[in-house]
């Protein structure tokens, strides 16, 4: 979603870097382009006006104009203001304090992804050592209750057993009593949606709010709807006094306006973002990191957090021990790849590394990293255990067999073996450095040497 914004900002800043010394006119011209980029991204007009004015006030100051690197100073100002626009420095984590069970109420229009988000949130909270109970309180949409139960079965998370002819408020109250008796500390309420906002919907949600006093009232908004998501958020906030927003489908091809506008228009923080269809693709929203991603600066902190969540210290230590004992073989290399896949798409991870995402885009005709990894894994899986442990056994006939078995070409097998031989040399040098060398290679959970 953010690729288009990143590309356009990069073009603007490239022009600024071309000036050895910036003048007020240079900065004003750049800000005119920034304004157009944000409006094209469907950012609220008033938000764009305030943002550009805030950047202009800081960028034409003497500190910037007299700086040795004025273009970099302007970029820093834009990054700071983008972060502020999205709520940087404010508390955006879920508030789950208070006497359990704590209620978290999810609301929104139909099609925004409420039910799926309920499952994602429950999974996230369970990983945070909480004990959630999913509560299906949407009695209007056909099969809504069954859909949440299916999500619960997939994740092995309990779902309160409600029926379509029950009153939604009564369902939530009964679920709270059930949670108290059975030791659940968090209720996740999947409330009814509509195709558009109406009085009946708001009245029902208000009754649930009054009865259960949820600690969090989160609007689930579809980032793909752009400015409409902001309008919906403003309406729900007026009626329910939201505590925050969950933006879904942020990995889609939306123009980005919702992410940049929603905090400024509603005054409510974006607390979580959905970045994919997988049930673990729900992340805490960090305004400063999002600003860096938009400006093509990467997001190394999120990359580290993904590694720590996917690969435990014990797993990393076991991999290090195995490398010491068996050496770097195609088998250990394959296991490293499988560990990295737990972190998600390699394409999305590479975009978090400063400069890498742009370099990948510029590589015309280059194989996408995820496709390349699948091909490498297929080749290695087509080898015998002996071949994986000692690749020097692989002669011409074996290469032909491996290529046929993996659905690749002999050239692909040759290329893999050549690159692996080079990587082995690197590994030997690292091992000679002792424990520090291996830990440097393994990082916080394993890394690929090529």
XYZ file of C-alpha atoms in Angstrom:
450
model
C 0.000 0.000 0.000
C 2.785 2.397 0.918
C 5.019 1.684 -2.092
C 3.431 4.421 -4.213
C 3.781 7.024 -1.442
C 7.388 5.982 -0.834
C 8.257 6.237 -4.521
C 6.779 9.732 -4.859
C 8.423 11.046 -1.690
C 11.725 9.622 -2.900
C 11.373 11.589 -6.153
C 10.697 14.826 -4.266
C 13.668 14.375 -1.939
C 15.946 13.438 -4.828
C 15.329 16.879 -6.324
C 16.096 18.518 -2.969
C 19.384 16.624 -2.673
C 20.343 17.961 -6.089
C 20.592 21.478 -4.646
C 23.856 22.211 -2.873
C 22.118 24.975 -0.950
C 18.401 25.269 -0.325
C 16.408 28.469 -0.607
C 12.896 29.223 0.626
C 11.691 28.845 -2.967
C 13.221 25.324 -3.221
C 11.433 24.269 -0.055
C 8.098 25.797 -1.115
C 8.299 23.987 -4.459
C 9.016 20.681 -2.686
C 6.102 21.236 -0.300
C 3.740 21.921 -3.214
C 4.675 18.469 -4.522
C 4.273 16.927 -1.056
C 0.792 18.464 -0.885
C -0.187 16.923 -4.235
C 1.206 13.519 -3.242
C -0.845 13.493 -0.019
C -4.036 14.630 -1.741
C -3.588 11.925 -4.396
C -3.193 9.436 -1.537
C -6.713 10.436 -0.392
C -5.525 12.166 2.770
C -8.089 14.537 4.292
C -7.753 18.037 2.793
C -7.592 19.845 6.164
C -5.025 17.325 7.440
C -2.857 17.981 4.353
C -3.128 21.753 4.828
C -2.093 21.585 8.504
C 0.704 19.098 7.775
C 2.268 21.147 4.975
C 2.062 24.324 7.055
C 3.765 22.610 10.021
C 6.575 21.327 7.782
C 6.962 24.742 6.094
C 7.307 26.569 9.411
C 10.105 24.254 10.529
C 11.782 23.771 7.141
C 12.293 27.455 6.299
C 13.903 28.098 9.682
C 17.496 29.247 9.837
C 18.660 25.912 11.289
C 17.611 24.125 8.107
C 18.678 26.698 5.533
C 22.135 27.112 7.103
C 22.641 23.394 7.710
C 25.509 21.578 5.993
C 22.962 18.967 4.822
C 19.763 21.001 4.316
C 17.992 18.321 2.227
C 18.499 15.758 4.996
C 17.202 18.271 7.530
C 14.019 18.772 5.486
C 13.544 15.002 5.228
C 13.922 14.761 9.013
C 11.294 17.479 9.474
C 8.878 15.620 7.169
C 9.546 12.346 9.035
C 8.935 14.017 12.407
C 5.709 15.648 11.233
C 4.428 12.424 9.656
C 5.031 10.631 12.944
C 3.268 13.404 14.881
C 0.353 13.302 12.426
C -0.154 9.583 13.118
C 0.183 9.951 16.883
C 3.869 9.541 17.691
C 4.642 9.980 21.376
C 1.124 9.008 22.480
C 0.153 5.763 24.180
C -1.265 3.437 21.537
C -1.085 0.071 23.308
C -4.215 -1.755 24.406
C -5.353 -0.961 27.932
C -6.307 -4.292 29.514
C -5.994 -3.255 33.143
C -8.742 -3.658 35.693
C -10.625 -6.558 37.216
C -10.923 -9.546 34.864
C -12.621 -10.436 32.675
C -11.741 -7.272 30.721
C -14.001 -6.611 27.723
C -12.645 -5.500 24.347
C -15.431 -4.451 21.984
C -14.841 -4.503 18.223
C -17.246 -2.551 16.027
C -17.447 -1.382 12.424
C -19.278 -1.731 9.133
C -19.827 -5.027 7.348
C -16.864 -6.183 5.267
C -14.227 -4.349 7.310
C -12.906 -7.644 8.693
C -14.243 -7.569 12.296
C -14.655 -11.313 12.753
C -11.226 -12.166 11.347
C -9.689 -9.371 13.418
C -11.322 -10.832 16.557
C -9.471 -14.095 15.887
C -6.185 -12.302 15.161
C -6.502 -10.254 18.343
C -7.293 -13.352 20.431
C -4.188 -15.076 19.044
C -2.049 -12.025 19.792
C -3.364 -11.775 23.368
C -2.791 -15.485 23.993
C 0.826 -15.026 22.909
C 0.968 -12.188 25.455
C 0.016 -14.751 28.159
C -3.648 -13.763 28.399
C -6.598 -16.163 28.330
C -9.170 -14.759 25.854
C -12.751 -15.839 25.153
C -14.332 -14.954 21.791
C -17.940 -13.743 22.021
C -20.140 -13.827 18.854
C -22.648 -10.997 19.364
C -23.601 -10.524 15.694
C -27.010 -12.219 15.432
C -28.043 -10.593 12.148
C -25.516 -11.586 9.509
C -26.094 -15.149 8.238
C -23.535 -17.606 9.638
C -21.665 -14.849 11.537
C -21.707 -16.923 14.732
C -20.507 -20.025 12.901
C -17.758 -18.022 11.203
C -16.332 -16.942 14.576
C -16.601 -20.508 15.883
C -14.667 -21.720 12.828
C -11.969 -19.115 13.503
C -11.842 -20.243 17.136
C -11.403 -23.901 16.141
C -8.593 -22.996 13.740
C -6.724 -21.151 16.493
C -7.763 -23.450 19.350
C -9.312 -20.489 21.148
C -12.679 -20.965 22.949
C -15.819 -19.274 21.601
C -18.894 -18.616 23.744
C -21.869 -20.642 22.484
C -24.492 -18.078 21.449
C -27.535 -18.509 19.180
C -28.945 -16.266 16.396
C -32.236 -15.756 18.284
C -30.500 -14.385 21.413
C -30.338 -10.695 22.309
C -26.798 -9.331 21.679
C -26.613 -7.596 25.079
C -27.796 -10.763 26.837
C -25.124 -12.767 24.948
C -22.370 -10.435 26.168
C -23.629 -10.462 29.776
C -23.887 -14.269 29.814
C -20.418 -14.559 28.280
C -19.012 -12.360 31.058
C -20.535 -14.626 33.735
C -19.181 -17.679 31.898
C -15.706 -16.091 31.748
C -15.754 -15.314 35.479
C -16.599 -18.928 36.314
C -14.059 -20.453 33.926
C -11.001 -18.252 34.400
C -10.980 -16.237 31.150
C -9.414 -12.816 31.681
C -10.359 -11.149 28.365
C -13.647 -10.993 26.436
C -13.396 -10.134 22.740
C -16.824 -9.005 21.559
C -17.601 -9.456 17.840
C -20.507 -7.029 17.408
C -22.899 -6.630 14.490
C -22.062 -4.490 11.481
C -24.162 -2.802 8.837
C -23.651 -1.786 5.235
C -23.989 1.775 6.513
C -24.364 3.506 9.876
C -27.938 3.566 11.252
C -29.675 4.405 14.535
C -30.569 0.783 15.341
C -26.951 -0.345 15.069
C -25.657 2.509 17.217
C -28.386 1.949 19.799
C -27.425 -1.715 20.179
C -23.729 -0.922 20.465
C -24.486 1.761 23.060
C -26.435 -0.780 25.148
C -23.522 -3.259 25.006
C -21.157 -0.485 26.044
C -23.374 0.539 28.965
C -23.843 -3.050 30.156
C -20.262 -4.339 29.923
C -18.235 -1.113 30.251
C -15.549 -2.392 27.841
C -12.007 -1.278 28.585
C -11.364 -0.876 24.843
C -13.855 0.089 22.121
C -12.014 -0.451 18.858
C -13.309 0.496 15.436
C -12.239 -1.968 12.738
C -11.797 0.119 9.584
C -10.865 -1.048 6.086
C -7.806 0.903 4.875
C -8.798 0.080 1.281
C -11.801 2.436 1.530
C -9.523 5.459 1.946
C -11.282 8.652 3.047
C -14.538 6.751 3.677
C -12.780 4.877 6.512
C -12.030 8.244 8.133
C -15.667 9.371 7.810
C -16.896 6.092 9.322
C -14.422 6.449 12.200
C -15.636 9.984 12.921
C -19.281 8.813 13.033
C -18.598 5.839 15.327
C -16.454 7.997 17.590
C -19.220 10.585 17.930
C -21.662 7.897 19.085
C -19.440 5.571 21.151
C -16.342 7.569 22.138
C -13.871 5.066 20.678
C -10.632 4.239 22.475
C -8.806 3.383 19.265
C -8.835 2.107 15.695
C -7.732 -1.130 14.020
C -6.830 -0.603 10.354
C -7.234 -3.751 8.260
C -5.910 -4.571 4.772
C -2.959 -2.228 5.151
C -1.059 -4.633 2.882
C -3.487 -3.968 0.028
C -3.235 -1.415 -2.773
C -5.005 1.403 -0.940
C -3.570 4.859 -1.403
C -2.712 5.348 2.271
C -5.060 8.207 3.112
C -6.777 6.398 5.980
C -3.528 5.640 7.793
C -2.434 9.264 7.559
C -5.800 10.935 8.252
C -7.687 8.860 10.784
C -5.713 9.900 13.873
C -5.876 13.622 13.027
C -9.604 13.632 12.208
C -10.890 11.505 15.116
C -8.276 12.276 17.763
C -8.177 8.525 18.478
C -4.997 6.465 18.079
C -4.494 3.687 15.571
C -3.700 0.820 17.946
C -3.376 -2.182 15.644
C -2.920 -2.819 11.917
C -3.701 -5.871 9.815
C -0.904 -6.620 7.363
C -2.029 -9.826 5.672
C -4.544 -12.650 5.570
C -2.688 -14.964 7.968
C -4.016 -15.038 11.512
C -0.726 -13.812 12.965
C -0.673 -10.757 10.658
C -1.825 -8.246 13.274
C 0.724 -5.783 14.643
C 0.887 -2.950 17.139
C 0.874 0.344 15.227
C 4.018 2.445 15.689
C 3.580 5.935 14.128
C 7.322 6.653 14.036
C 8.090 3.360 12.303
C 5.267 3.879 9.797
C 6.669 7.333 8.984
C 10.070 5.762 8.334
C 8.537 3.110 6.063
C 6.661 5.749 4.067
C 9.897 7.676 3.508
C 11.799 4.514 2.491
C 13.926 4.470 5.656
C 13.024 0.891 6.584
C 11.991 -0.396 10.003
C 14.745 -2.431 11.627
C 13.061 -2.473 15.063
C 9.990 -4.258 13.663
C 12.264 -6.723 11.880
C 14.028 -7.549 15.170
C 10.679 -7.960 16.950
C 9.480 -10.358 14.234
C 12.647 -12.433 14.651
C 12.317 -12.562 18.433
C 8.630 -13.553 18.204
C 9.205 -16.272 15.583
C 12.447 -17.811 16.833
C 13.108 -18.381 20.516
C 16.522 -18.016 22.108
C 16.526 -21.779 22.721
C 15.956 -22.453 19.012
C 18.721 -20.028 18.055
C 21.082 -21.652 20.580
C 20.204 -25.124 19.242
C 20.913 -23.992 15.683
C 24.249 -22.536 16.774
C 25.137 -25.819 18.549
C 24.209 -27.829 15.469
C 26.369 -25.620 13.257
C 29.319 -26.240 15.553
C 28.766 -29.989 15.569
C 27.807 -30.721 11.943
C 29.215 -27.711 10.146
C 27.301 -25.654 7.607
C 25.528 -28.134 5.327
C 22.639 -27.846 2.908
C 20.509 -29.457 5.618
C 21.294 -26.786 8.219
C 20.844 -24.127 5.550
C 17.354 -25.451 4.734
C 16.462 -25.427 8.440
C 17.585 -21.802 8.651
C 15.289 -20.907 5.757
C 12.363 -22.634 7.460
C 13.031 -20.661 10.643
C 13.050 -17.393 8.707
C 9.759 -18.276 6.994
C 8.093 -18.223 10.434
C 8.662 -14.466 10.438
C 6.428 -14.015 7.396
C 6.996 -13.086 3.779
C 10.667 -12.488 2.970
C 9.579 -9.773 0.526
C 7.865 -7.848 3.336
C 10.811 -8.374 5.691
C 13.338 -7.060 3.181
C 11.308 -3.859 2.861
C 11.981 -3.242 6.561
C 15.727 -3.005 5.855
C 16.722 0.542 4.804
C 17.426 0.740 1.063
C 16.765 -2.927 0.308
C 13.128 -2.543 -0.747
C 14.062 0.131 -3.277
C 16.970 -1.939 -4.598
C 14.684 -4.945 -5.114
C 12.215 -2.832 -7.069
C 14.991 -1.534 -9.308
C 16.263 -5.051 -10.047
C 14.469 -5.560 -13.358
C 13.529 -9.182 -13.965
C 15.041 -10.346 -10.661
C 13.471 -13.381 -9.028
C 11.317 -12.378 -6.053
C 12.926 -13.503 -2.774
C 9.993 -15.691 -1.659
C 9.883 -17.487 -5.017
C 13.643 -17.928 -4.912
C 13.443 -19.438 -1.417
C 10.745 -21.884 -2.501
C 12.890 -22.977 -5.433
C 15.971 -23.462 -3.244
C 13.950 -25.443 -0.706
C 12.511 -27.662 -3.456
C 16.027 -28.388 -4.773
C 17.390 -29.253 -1.319
C 14.358 -31.444 -0.503
C 14.981 -33.411 -3.722
C 18.427 -34.468 -2.463
C 19.153 -37.543 -0.373
C 20.160 -37.002 3.300
C 23.751 -37.916 2.357
C 23.799 -35.316 -0.438
C 22.435 -32.636 1.893
C 25.170 -33.366 4.435
C 27.947 -33.546 1.809
C 27.169 -31.621 -1.372
C 30.450 -32.736 -2.954
C 28.798 -36.108 -3.663
C 26.509 -34.454 -6.203
C 27.887 -35.315 -9.653
C 26.359 -34.712 -13.091
C 23.782 -37.542 -13.007
C 22.712 -36.638 -9.485
C 22.243 -32.997 -10.519
C 19.959 -34.134 -13.337
C 17.930 -36.270 -10.902
C 17.643 -33.425 -8.385
C 16.550 -30.968 -11.098
C 13.860 -33.361 -12.335
C 12.676 -34.077 -8.796
C 12.383 -30.380 -7.883
C 10.879 -29.194 -11.170
C 13.859 -26.951 -11.868
C 16.735 -26.857 -14.346
C 20.214 -28.297 -13.929
C 21.510 -24.702 -14.156
C 19.465 -23.866 -11.051
C 21.037 -26.758 -9.150
C 24.511 -25.720 -10.339
C 23.920 -22.129 -9.252
C 22.722 -23.189 -5.793
C 25.732 -25.458 -5.249
C 28.127 -22.742 -6.392
C 26.629 -20.151 -4.061
C 26.535 -22.655 -1.234
C 30.249 -23.463 -1.659
C 31.022 -19.748 -1.391
C 28.825 -19.460 1.695
C 30.630 -22.388 3.322
C 33.914 -20.502 3.008
C 32.334 -17.531 4.774
C 31.077 -19.836 7.523
C 34.529 -21.329 8.078
C 35.967 -17.849 8.528
C 33.212 -16.997 11.000
C 33.849 -20.198 12.964
C 37.517 -19.285 13.206
C 36.432 -16.135 15.033
C 34.946 -18.324 17.752
C 31.592 -17.868 19.573
C 31.337 -14.145 18.763
C 31.632 -14.865 15.056
C 28.860 -17.437 15.032
C 26.595 -15.275 17.160
C 27.180 -12.392 14.770
C 26.058 -14.591 11.910
C 23.084 -16.033 13.751
C 21.903 -12.617 14.946
C 18.802 -12.823 17.078
C 17.462 -15.980 15.538
C 19.301 -17.162 12.481
C 20.282 -15.565 9.204
C 20.996 -16.528 5.632
C 24.602 -16.082 4.518
C 23.556 -15.781 0.870
